[in-house]
Amino acid sequence: MPLLDHFRPPLSRFHLWHAFHNAWATYLSADLNSLLPPGYYAAPNVQQPKFRWISVGAAVAILVWISASALFGFYVANFGSYNKTYGALAGVIVFLLWLWITNLALLFGAELDAELERGRQLQAGIAAERDLQLPPRDDRVSKKNEAKEQGDVERGRRLRRSHGKDS
């Protein structure tokens, strides 16, 4: 056995896993970077002032998601005893917890974007102290629900005035 074989690091599954993991994490963050901002633009039913490929909220959401996922992974690997408690269902429970953490990170980014837009509106002199003042993209359903509610109120008023008697 040559002497150099003792000093060469072996190409083990550990090294292959880290190479795969780093490539996967880079791909996933690039994928999130391209999917998250269009989702933040299209999801709310408001006419956005302009489209941004990367918003502050999307960047913060990605950073929070990556760090929260890493911390959760560290917790599950070192401190969690899900397998002892839940047995075969542990993987499902851990996955659902991770989805919940991911959802919180994405909602935090969306909320940050909404608050930044509200701050811009306040600085522009628009009365946005309570709500954003962006016009809806599509208000057909809102108008239909409003008309239905108005009809229900009118039926209730007729019922009250007739004291429950059919007339």
Short mmCIF file of N, CA and C in Angstrom, two decimals:
data_model
loop_
_atom_site.label_atom_id
_atom_site.label_comp_id
_atom_site.label_asym_id
_atom_site.label_seq_id
_atom_site.Cartn_x
_atom_site.Cartn_y
_atom_site.Cartn_z
N MET A 1 0.84 -1.18 0.00
CA MET A 1 0.00 0.00 0.00
C MET A 1 0.89 1.24 0.00
N PRO A 2 0.68 2.12 -0.99
CA PRO A 2 1.52 3.31 -1.06
C PRO A 2 1.31 4.21 0.15
N LEU A 3 2.33 4.95 0.46
CA LEU A 3 2.30 5.84 1.61
C LEU A 3 1.32 7.00 1.40
N LEU A 4 1.13 7.45 0.16
CA LEU A 4 0.23 8.59 -0.10
C LEU A 4 -1.23 8.25 0.16
N ASP A 5 -1.61 6.98 0.08
CA ASP A 5 -2.99 6.60 0.34
C ASP A 5 -3.42 6.91 1.77
N HIS A 6 -2.48 6.95 2.68
CA HIS A 6 -2.81 7.26 4.07
C HIS A 6 -3.13 8.75 4.26
N PHE A 7 -2.60 9.60 3.39
CA PHE A 7 -2.78 11.04 3.54
C PHE A 7 -3.86 11.61 2.64
N ARG A 8 -4.31 10.85 1.66
CA ARG A 8 -5.34 11.32 0.76
C ARG A 8 -6.71 11.14 1.41
N PRO A 9 -7.54 12.19 1.41
CA PRO A 9 -8.87 12.01 2.00
C PRO A 9 -9.70 11.06 1.15
N PRO A 10 -10.38 10.14 1.77
CA PRO A 10 -11.17 9.18 1.00
C PRO A 10 -12.41 9.85 0.42
N LEU A 11 -12.80 9.40 -0.76
CA LEU A 11 -14.02 9.89 -1.39
C LEU A 11 -15.16 9.03 -0.87
N SER A 12 -15.69 9.42 0.25
CA SER A 12 -16.71 8.62 0.91
C SER A 12 -18.10 9.16 0.60
N ARG A 13 -19.10 8.47 1.13
CA ARG A 13 -20.47 8.94 0.97
C ARG A 13 -20.66 10.30 1.62
N PHE A 14 -19.93 10.57 2.70
CA PHE A 14 -20.02 11.85 3.39
C PHE A 14 -19.65 13.00 2.46
N HIS A 15 -18.53 12.85 1.73
CA HIS A 15 -18.09 13.91 0.82
C HIS A 15 -19.05 14.06 -0.36
N LEU A 16 -19.53 12.94 -0.87
CA LEU A 16 -20.49 13.02 -1.97
C LEU A 16 -21.79 13.67 -1.53
N TRP A 17 -22.23 13.39 -0.31
CA TRP A 17 -23.45 13.99 0.21
C TRP A 17 -23.31 15.51 0.32
N HIS A 18 -22.15 15.97 0.82
CA HIS A 18 -21.98 17.41 0.95
C HIS A 18 -21.89 18.09 -0.40
N ALA A 19 -21.28 17.45 -1.38
CA ALA A 19 -21.24 18.03 -2.72
C ALA A 19 -22.64 18.11 -3.30
N PHE A 20 -23.42 17.05 -3.15
CA PHE A 20 -24.80 17.05 -3.64
C PHE A 20 -25.63 18.08 -2.88
N HIS A 21 -25.48 18.13 -1.55
CA HIS A 21 -26.26 19.05 -0.72
C HIS A 21 -25.98 20.50 -1.09
N ASN A 22 -24.71 20.85 -1.31
CA ASN A 22 -24.37 22.23 -1.68
C ASN A 22 -24.95 22.59 -3.03
N ALA A 23 -24.89 21.67 -4.00
CA ALA A 23 -25.46 21.95 -5.32
C ALA A 23 -26.98 22.07 -5.23
N TRP A 24 -27.61 21.20 -4.45
CA TRP A 24 -29.05 21.23 -4.28
C TRP A 24 -29.50 22.53 -3.60
N ALA A 25 -28.79 22.95 -2.56
CA ALA A 25 -29.15 24.17 -1.85
C ALA A 25 -29.00 25.39 -2.76
N THR A 26 -27.96 25.41 -3.59
CA THR A 26 -27.77 26.53 -4.52
C THR A 26 -28.90 26.56 -5.54
N TYR A 27 -29.26 25.40 -6.08
CA TYR A 27 -30.35 25.33 -7.05
C TYR A 27 -31.67 25.76 -6.42
N LEU A 28 -31.93 25.29 -5.20
CA LEU A 28 -33.19 25.61 -4.55
C LEU A 28 -33.30 27.10 -4.23
N SER A 29 -32.21 27.71 -3.77
CA SER A 29 -32.28 29.14 -3.47
C SER A 29 -32.44 29.95 -4.75
N ALA A 30 -31.81 29.52 -5.85
CA ALA A 30 -32.00 30.22 -7.12
C ALA A 30 -33.43 30.04 -7.62
N ASP A 31 -33.98 28.85 -7.42
CA ASP A 31 -35.36 28.59 -7.82
C ASP A 31 -36.33 29.43 -7.00
N LEU A 32 -36.12 29.49 -5.69
CA LEU A 32 -36.97 30.32 -4.84
C LEU A 32 -36.84 31.79 -5.22
N ASN A 33 -35.64 32.20 -5.57
CA ASN A 33 -35.41 33.58 -5.95
C ASN A 33 -36.19 33.94 -7.21
N SER A 34 -36.43 32.96 -8.09
CA SER A 34 -37.17 33.27 -9.30
C SER A 34 -38.68 33.04 -9.14
N LEU A 35 -39.11 32.26 -8.16
CA LEU A 35 -40.54 31.98 -7.98
C LEU A 35 -41.22 32.87 -6.95
N LEU A 36 -40.50 33.30 -5.95
CA LEU A 36 -41.11 34.05 -4.86
C LEU A 36 -41.60 35.44 -5.27
N PRO A 37 -40.79 36.27 -5.92
CA PRO A 37 -41.29 37.61 -6.27
C PRO A 37 -42.50 37.61 -7.19
N PRO A 38 -42.58 36.77 -8.24
CA PRO A 38 -43.83 36.76 -9.01
C PRO A 38 -45.02 36.32 -8.17
N GLY A 39 -44.81 35.43 -7.22
CA GLY A 39 -45.91 35.03 -6.34
C GLY A 39 -46.36 36.17 -5.45
N TYR A 40 -45.40 36.94 -4.94
CA TYR A 40 -45.76 38.10 -4.12
C TYR A 40 -46.47 39.16 -4.96
N TYR A 41 -46.18 39.21 -6.25
CA TYR A 41 -46.82 40.19 -7.12
C TYR A 41 -48.23 39.74 -7.50
N ALA A 42 -48.39 38.45 -7.80
CA ALA A 42 -49.66 37.97 -8.36
C ALA A 42 -50.67 37.52 -7.31
N ALA A 43 -50.21 37.11 -6.13
CA ALA A 43 -51.12 36.51 -5.15
C ALA A 43 -52.15 37.49 -4.58
N PRO A 44 -51.78 38.67 -4.13
CA PRO A 44 -52.83 39.54 -3.60
C PRO A 44 -53.68 40.11 -4.73
N ASN A 45 -54.93 40.34 -4.46
CA ASN A 45 -55.85 40.86 -5.46
C ASN A 45 -55.81 42.39 -5.48
N VAL A 46 -54.63 42.93 -5.73
CA VAL A 46 -54.47 44.38 -5.84
C VAL A 46 -53.61 44.68 -7.06
N GLN A 47 -53.80 45.87 -7.60
CA GLN A 47 -52.96 46.32 -8.71
C GLN A 47 -51.67 46.86 -8.11
N GLN A 48 -50.58 46.12 -8.28
CA GLN A 48 -49.29 46.53 -7.73
C GLN A 48 -48.76 47.73 -8.50
N PRO A 49 -48.05 48.63 -7.82
CA PRO A 49 -47.50 49.80 -8.53
C PRO A 49 -46.53 49.40 -9.63
N LYS A 50 -45.64 48.45 -9.36
CA LYS A 50 -44.73 47.95 -10.39
C LYS A 50 -44.22 46.58 -9.96
N PHE A 51 -43.70 45.84 -10.93
CA PHE A 51 -43.18 44.50 -10.67
C PHE A 51 -41.69 44.60 -10.36
N ARG A 52 -41.27 43.93 -9.30
CA ARG A 52 -39.85 43.85 -8.95
C ARG A 52 -39.45 42.38 -8.93
N TRP A 53 -38.34 42.06 -9.59
CA TRP A 53 -37.87 40.67 -9.59
C TRP A 53 -37.39 40.25 -8.23
N ILE A 54 -36.87 41.18 -7.47
CA ILE A 54 -36.50 40.86 -6.10
C ILE A 54 -36.97 42.02 -5.23
N SER A 55 -37.80 41.70 -4.27
CA SER A 55 -38.27 42.72 -3.34
C SER A 55 -37.59 42.50 -2.00
N VAL A 56 -37.69 43.49 -1.16
CA VAL A 56 -37.08 43.37 0.16
C VAL A 56 -37.72 42.21 0.93
N GLY A 57 -39.04 42.11 0.84
CA GLY A 57 -39.74 41.04 1.55
C GLY A 57 -39.35 39.66 1.03
N ALA A 58 -39.18 39.53 -0.29
CA ALA A 58 -38.79 38.23 -0.85
C ALA A 58 -37.39 37.86 -0.41
N ALA A 59 -36.47 38.82 -0.41
CA ALA A 59 -35.10 38.54 0.02
C ALA A 59 -35.07 38.16 1.50
N VAL A 60 -35.80 38.89 2.31
CA VAL A 60 -35.85 38.58 3.75
C VAL A 60 -36.51 37.21 3.97
N ALA A 61 -37.57 36.93 3.21
CA ALA A 61 -38.25 35.63 3.35
C ALA A 61 -37.31 34.48 3.01
N ILE A 62 -36.52 34.63 1.95
CA ILE A 62 -35.58 33.59 1.57
C ILE A 62 -34.52 33.40 2.65
N LEU A 63 -33.98 34.50 3.17
CA LEU A 63 -32.96 34.40 4.23
C LEU A 63 -33.54 33.79 5.50
N VAL A 64 -34.74 34.21 5.88
CA VAL A 64 -35.38 33.66 7.08
C VAL A 64 -35.68 32.18 6.86
N TRP A 65 -36.16 31.82 5.66
CA TRP A 65 -36.49 30.43 5.38
C TRP A 65 -35.25 29.54 5.45
N ILE A 66 -34.15 30.00 4.84
CA ILE A 66 -32.92 29.19 4.84
C ILE A 66 -32.39 29.03 6.26
N SER A 67 -32.35 30.13 7.02
CA SER A 67 -31.82 30.02 8.39
C SER A 67 -32.76 29.21 9.29
N ALA A 68 -34.07 29.40 9.15
CA ALA A 68 -35.01 28.62 9.97
C ALA A 68 -34.96 27.14 9.60
N SER A 69 -34.81 26.83 8.32
CA SER A 69 -34.70 25.43 7.91
C SER A 69 -33.42 24.80 8.45
N ALA A 70 -32.32 25.55 8.41
CA ALA A 70 -31.06 25.02 8.94
C ALA A 70 -31.16 24.80 10.45
N LEU A 71 -31.73 25.76 11.16
CA LEU A 71 -31.88 25.60 12.60
C LEU A 71 -32.83 24.45 12.95
N PHE A 72 -33.92 24.32 12.20
CA PHE A 72 -34.84 23.22 12.44
C PHE A 72 -34.18 21.87 12.13
N GLY A 73 -33.41 21.82 11.05
CA GLY A 73 -32.68 20.60 10.72
C GLY A 73 -31.68 20.24 11.80
N PHE A 74 -31.00 21.24 12.35
CA PHE A 74 -30.06 20.99 13.45
C PHE A 74 -30.80 20.47 14.68
N TYR A 75 -31.94 21.06 14.97
CA TYR A 75 -32.74 20.61 16.12
C TYR A 75 -33.20 19.17 15.94
N VAL A 76 -33.74 18.86 14.77
CA VAL A 76 -34.25 17.51 14.54
C VAL A 76 -33.12 16.49 14.59
N ALA A 77 -31.96 16.86 14.05
CA ALA A 77 -30.84 15.91 14.01
C ALA A 77 -30.23 15.68 15.40
N ASN A 78 -30.26 16.70 16.26
CA ASN A 78 -29.52 16.59 17.52
C ASN A 78 -30.39 16.49 18.76
N PHE A 79 -31.55 17.09 18.77
CA PHE A 79 -32.33 17.16 20.01
C PHE A 79 -33.69 16.48 19.92
N GLY A 80 -34.28 16.45 18.74
CA GLY A 80 -35.63 15.90 18.60
C GLY A 80 -35.63 14.39 18.75
N SER A 81 -36.63 13.87 19.39
CA SER A 81 -36.78 12.42 19.52
C SER A 81 -38.09 12.00 18.87
N TYR A 82 -38.32 12.51 17.67
CA TYR A 82 -39.58 12.23 16.99
C TYR A 82 -39.72 10.75 16.66
N ASN A 83 -38.63 10.11 16.30
CA ASN A 83 -38.70 8.71 15.92
C ASN A 83 -39.09 7.83 17.10
N LYS A 84 -38.60 8.18 18.29
CA LYS A 84 -38.96 7.41 19.48
C LYS A 84 -40.42 7.64 19.85
N THR A 85 -40.89 8.86 19.67
CA THR A 85 -42.25 9.20 20.07
C THR A 85 -43.28 8.73 19.05
N TYR A 86 -43.04 9.03 17.78
CA TYR A 86 -44.05 8.80 16.75
C TYR A 86 -43.76 7.60 15.84
N GLY A 87 -42.60 7.01 15.95
CA GLY A 87 -42.28 5.83 15.16
C GLY A 87 -42.22 6.14 13.67
N ALA A 88 -42.97 5.38 12.90
CA ALA A 88 -42.92 5.51 11.44
C ALA A 88 -43.51 6.83 10.95
N LEU A 89 -44.35 7.46 11.73
CA LEU A 89 -44.95 8.74 11.31
C LEU A 89 -44.05 9.94 11.58
N ALA A 90 -42.88 9.72 12.17
CA ALA A 90 -42.00 10.83 12.53
C ALA A 90 -41.61 11.66 11.31
N GLY A 91 -41.32 11.01 10.20
CA GLY A 91 -40.94 11.75 8.99
C GLY A 91 -42.04 12.67 8.51
N VAL A 92 -43.28 12.20 8.57
CA VAL A 92 -44.42 13.01 8.14
C VAL A 92 -44.59 14.21 9.07
N ILE A 93 -44.46 13.97 10.37
CA ILE A 93 -44.63 15.05 11.34
C ILE A 93 -43.53 16.09 11.20
N VAL A 94 -42.30 15.66 11.02
CA VAL A 94 -41.18 16.59 10.83
C VAL A 94 -41.38 17.38 9.54
N PHE A 95 -41.83 16.72 8.48
CA PHE A 95 -42.07 17.41 7.22
C PHE A 95 -43.17 18.46 7.37
N LEU A 96 -44.25 18.13 8.06
CA LEU A 96 -45.33 19.10 8.26
C LEU A 96 -44.87 20.28 9.11
N LEU A 97 -44.05 20.02 10.11
CA LEU A 97 -43.49 21.13 10.90
C LEU A 97 -42.61 22.02 10.04
N TRP A 98 -41.82 21.40 9.16
CA TRP A 98 -40.97 22.19 8.27
C TRP A 98 -41.81 23.02 7.30
N LEU A 99 -42.91 22.45 6.78
CA LEU A 99 -43.81 23.23 5.92
C LEU A 99 -44.42 24.41 6.66
N TRP A 100 -44.75 24.21 7.93
CA TRP A 100 -45.31 25.30 8.73
C TRP A 100 -44.27 26.41 8.92
N ILE A 101 -43.03 26.03 9.19
CA ILE A 101 -41.95 27.03 9.33
C ILE A 101 -41.74 27.76 8.01
N THR A 102 -41.78 27.03 6.90
CA THR A 102 -41.64 27.65 5.57
C THR A 102 -42.77 28.64 5.33
N ASN A 103 -43.99 28.28 5.68
CA ASN A 103 -45.14 29.16 5.51
C ASN A 103 -44.97 30.44 6.33
N LEU A 104 -44.51 30.30 7.56
CA LEU A 104 -44.28 31.48 8.39
C LEU A 104 -43.25 32.42 7.78
N ALA A 105 -42.18 31.86 7.22
CA ALA A 105 -41.14 32.69 6.60
C ALA A 105 -41.70 33.42 5.38
N LEU A 106 -42.48 32.73 4.55
CA LEU A 106 -43.05 33.37 3.36
C LEU A 106 -44.07 34.44 3.73
N LEU A 107 -44.90 34.17 4.73
CA LEU A 107 -45.87 35.18 5.17
C LEU A 107 -45.17 36.39 5.78
N PHE A 108 -44.07 36.16 6.49
CA PHE A 108 -43.31 37.28 7.05
C PHE A 108 -42.78 38.18 5.94
N GLY A 109 -42.27 37.58 4.87
CA GLY A 109 -41.79 38.38 3.74
C GLY A 109 -42.90 39.15 3.06
N ALA A 110 -44.06 38.52 2.88
CA ALA A 110 -45.19 39.21 2.25
C ALA A 110 -45.68 40.35 3.13
N GLU A 111 -45.73 40.12 4.43
CA GLU A 111 -46.16 41.18 5.35
C GLU A 111 -45.17 42.34 5.35
N LEU A 112 -43.88 42.03 5.26
CA LEU A 112 -42.88 43.09 5.19
C LEU A 112 -43.06 43.92 3.93
N ASP A 113 -43.29 43.26 2.79
CA ASP A 113 -43.54 44.01 1.56
C ASP A 113 -44.79 44.89 1.67
N ALA A 114 -45.84 44.38 2.28
CA ALA A 114 -47.07 45.16 2.44
C ALA A 114 -46.83 46.38 3.33
N GLU A 115 -46.08 46.20 4.40
CA GLU A 115 -45.81 47.33 5.30
C GLU A 115 -44.90 48.36 4.65
N LEU A 116 -43.96 47.91 3.83
CA LEU A 116 -43.12 48.87 3.10
C LEU A 116 -43.95 49.67 2.10
N GLU A 117 -44.89 49.00 1.43
CA GLU A 117 -45.76 49.72 0.49
C GLU A 117 -46.67 50.70 1.24
N ARG A 118 -47.16 50.30 2.41
CA ARG A 118 -47.98 51.21 3.21
C ARG A 118 -47.16 52.43 3.64
N GLY A 119 -45.91 52.21 4.00
CA GLY A 119 -45.03 53.33 4.37
C GLY A 119 -44.81 54.28 3.19
N ARG A 120 -44.65 53.71 1.97
CA ARG A 120 -44.51 54.57 0.79
C ARG A 120 -45.76 55.39 0.56
N GLN A 121 -46.92 54.77 0.76
CA GLN A 121 -48.17 55.50 0.57
C GLN A 121 -48.31 56.61 1.60
N LEU A 122 -47.96 56.35 2.84
CA LEU A 122 -48.03 57.39 3.87
C LEU A 122 -47.09 58.54 3.56
N GLN A 123 -45.90 58.23 3.08
CA GLN A 123 -44.95 59.29 2.73
C GLN A 123 -45.44 60.11 1.53
N ALA A 124 -46.24 59.49 0.66
CA ALA A 124 -46.78 60.20 -0.49
C ALA A 124 -48.03 61.00 -0.13
N GLY A 125 -48.47 60.91 1.13
CA GLY A 125 -49.64 61.67 1.55
C GLY A 125 -50.96 60.95 1.37
N ILE A 126 -50.92 59.67 1.07
CA ILE A 126 -52.14 58.89 0.90
C ILE A 126 -52.58 58.38 2.27
N ALA A 127 -53.88 58.46 2.55
CA ALA A 127 -54.40 58.04 3.85
C ALA A 127 -54.40 56.52 3.96
N ALA A 128 -53.27 55.96 4.37
CA ALA A 128 -53.13 54.51 4.48
C ALA A 128 -52.78 54.10 5.90
N GLU A 129 -53.32 54.82 6.88
CA GLU A 129 -52.99 54.51 8.27
C GLU A 129 -53.51 53.13 8.68
N ARG A 130 -54.67 52.77 8.19
CA ARG A 130 -55.27 51.48 8.58
C ARG A 130 -55.06 50.41 7.53
N ASP A 131 -55.27 50.73 6.27
CA ASP A 131 -55.20 49.74 5.19
C ASP A 131 -54.42 50.30 4.02
N LEU A 132 -53.91 49.39 3.20
CA LEU A 132 -53.29 49.79 1.94
C LEU A 132 -54.36 50.37 1.03
N GLN A 133 -53.99 51.34 0.26
CA GLN A 133 -54.95 51.99 -0.63
C GLN A 133 -54.65 51.64 -2.09
N LEU A 134 -54.49 50.36 -2.36
CA LEU A 134 -54.27 49.91 -3.73
C LEU A 134 -55.59 49.42 -4.31
N PRO A 135 -55.89 49.77 -5.55
CA PRO A 135 -57.16 49.32 -6.15
C PRO A 135 -57.11 47.82 -6.43
N PRO A 136 -58.26 47.15 -6.34
CA PRO A 136 -58.26 45.71 -6.61
C PRO A 136 -58.04 45.43 -8.10
N ARG A 137 -57.42 44.31 -8.37
CA ARG A 137 -57.20 43.89 -9.75
C ARG A 137 -58.50 43.42 -10.38
N ASP A 138 -59.31 42.69 -9.60
CA ASP A 138 -60.58 42.16 -10.10
C ASP A 138 -61.59 42.25 -8.95
N ASP A 139 -62.65 43.01 -9.14
CA ASP A 139 -63.61 43.20 -8.06
C ASP A 139 -64.98 42.60 -8.36
N ARG A 140 -65.06 41.70 -9.33
CA ARG A 140 -66.35 41.09 -9.67
C ARG A 140 -66.91 40.27 -8.52
N VAL A 141 -66.06 39.46 -7.89
CA VAL A 141 -66.53 38.61 -6.78
C VAL A 141 -66.93 39.48 -5.59
N SER A 142 -66.15 40.54 -5.33
CA SER A 142 -66.50 41.43 -4.22
C SER A 142 -67.85 42.09 -4.44
N LYS A 143 -68.10 42.55 -5.67
CA LYS A 143 -69.38 43.18 -5.97
C LYS A 143 -70.53 42.18 -5.88
N LYS A 144 -70.30 40.95 -6.33
CA LYS A 144 -71.33 39.92 -6.26
C LYS A 144 -71.65 39.59 -4.80
N ASN A 145 -70.63 39.44 -3.96
CA ASN A 145 -70.85 39.15 -2.54
C ASN A 145 -71.54 40.32 -1.83
N GLU A 146 -71.19 41.54 -2.22
CA GLU A 146 -71.84 42.71 -1.63
C GLU A 146 -73.32 42.77 -1.99
N ALA A 147 -73.65 42.45 -3.25
CA ALA A 147 -75.05 42.44 -3.67
C ALA A 147 -75.82 41.33 -2.95
N LYS A 148 -75.19 40.17 -2.77
CA LYS A 148 -75.84 39.07 -2.06
C LYS A 148 -76.07 39.45 -0.60
N GLU A 149 -75.11 40.08 0.03
CA GLU A 149 -75.28 40.51 1.42
C GLU A 149 -76.38 41.55 1.54
N GLN A 150 -76.46 42.46 0.59
CA GLN A 150 -77.51 43.47 0.60
C GLN A 150 -78.88 42.81 0.47
N GLY A 151 -78.99 41.80 -0.38
CA GLY A 151 -80.25 41.07 -0.51
C GLY A 151 -80.62 40.34 0.77
N ASP A 152 -79.63 39.74 1.45
CA ASP A 152 -79.88 39.07 2.72
C ASP A 152 -80.35 40.06 3.79
N VAL A 153 -79.75 41.25 3.82
CA VAL A 153 -80.16 42.27 4.78
C VAL A 153 -81.59 42.71 4.50
N GLU A 154 -81.92 42.87 3.23
CA GLU A 154 -83.28 43.29 2.87
C GLU A 154 -84.30 42.21 3.24
N ARG A 155 -83.98 40.93 3.00
CA ARG A 155 -84.88 39.84 3.40
C ARG A 155 -85.06 39.80 4.90
N GLY A 156 -83.98 40.01 5.64
CA GLY A 156 -84.06 40.04 7.10
C GLY A 156 -84.92 41.19 7.59
N ARG A 157 -84.79 42.35 6.93
CA ARG A 157 -85.60 43.52 7.31
C ARG A 157 -87.09 43.25 7.06
N ARG A 158 -87.42 42.61 5.92
CA ARG A 158 -88.82 42.28 5.63
C ARG A 158 -89.36 41.27 6.65
N LEU A 159 -88.55 40.30 7.03
CA LEU A 159 -88.96 39.30 8.02
C LEU A 159 -89.21 39.96 9.38
N ARG A 160 -88.35 40.88 9.76
CA ARG A 160 -88.51 41.57 11.05
C ARG A 160 -89.78 42.41 11.04
N ARG A 161 -90.05 43.11 9.95
CA ARG A 161 -91.22 43.98 9.89
C ARG A 161 -92.52 43.19 9.84
N SER A 162 -92.47 41.98 9.29
CA SER A 162 -93.68 41.17 9.22
C SER A 162 -93.87 40.31 10.49
N HIS A 163 -92.94 40.42 11.42
CA HIS A 163 -92.99 39.65 12.66
C HIS A 163 -93.05 38.16 12.40
N GLY A 164 -92.42 37.71 11.37
CA GLY A 164 -92.35 36.28 11.08
C GLY A 164 -93.55 35.72 10.34
N LYS A 165 -94.53 36.54 9.99
CA LYS A 165 -95.71 36.06 9.29
C LYS A 165 -95.46 36.13 7.79
N ASP A 166 -95.90 35.14 7.06
CA ASP A 166 -95.79 35.18 5.61
C ASP A 166 -96.85 36.12 5.08
N SER A 167 -96.42 37.03 4.25
CA SER A 167 -97.42 37.93 3.67
C SER A 167 -97.31 38.00 2.19
#
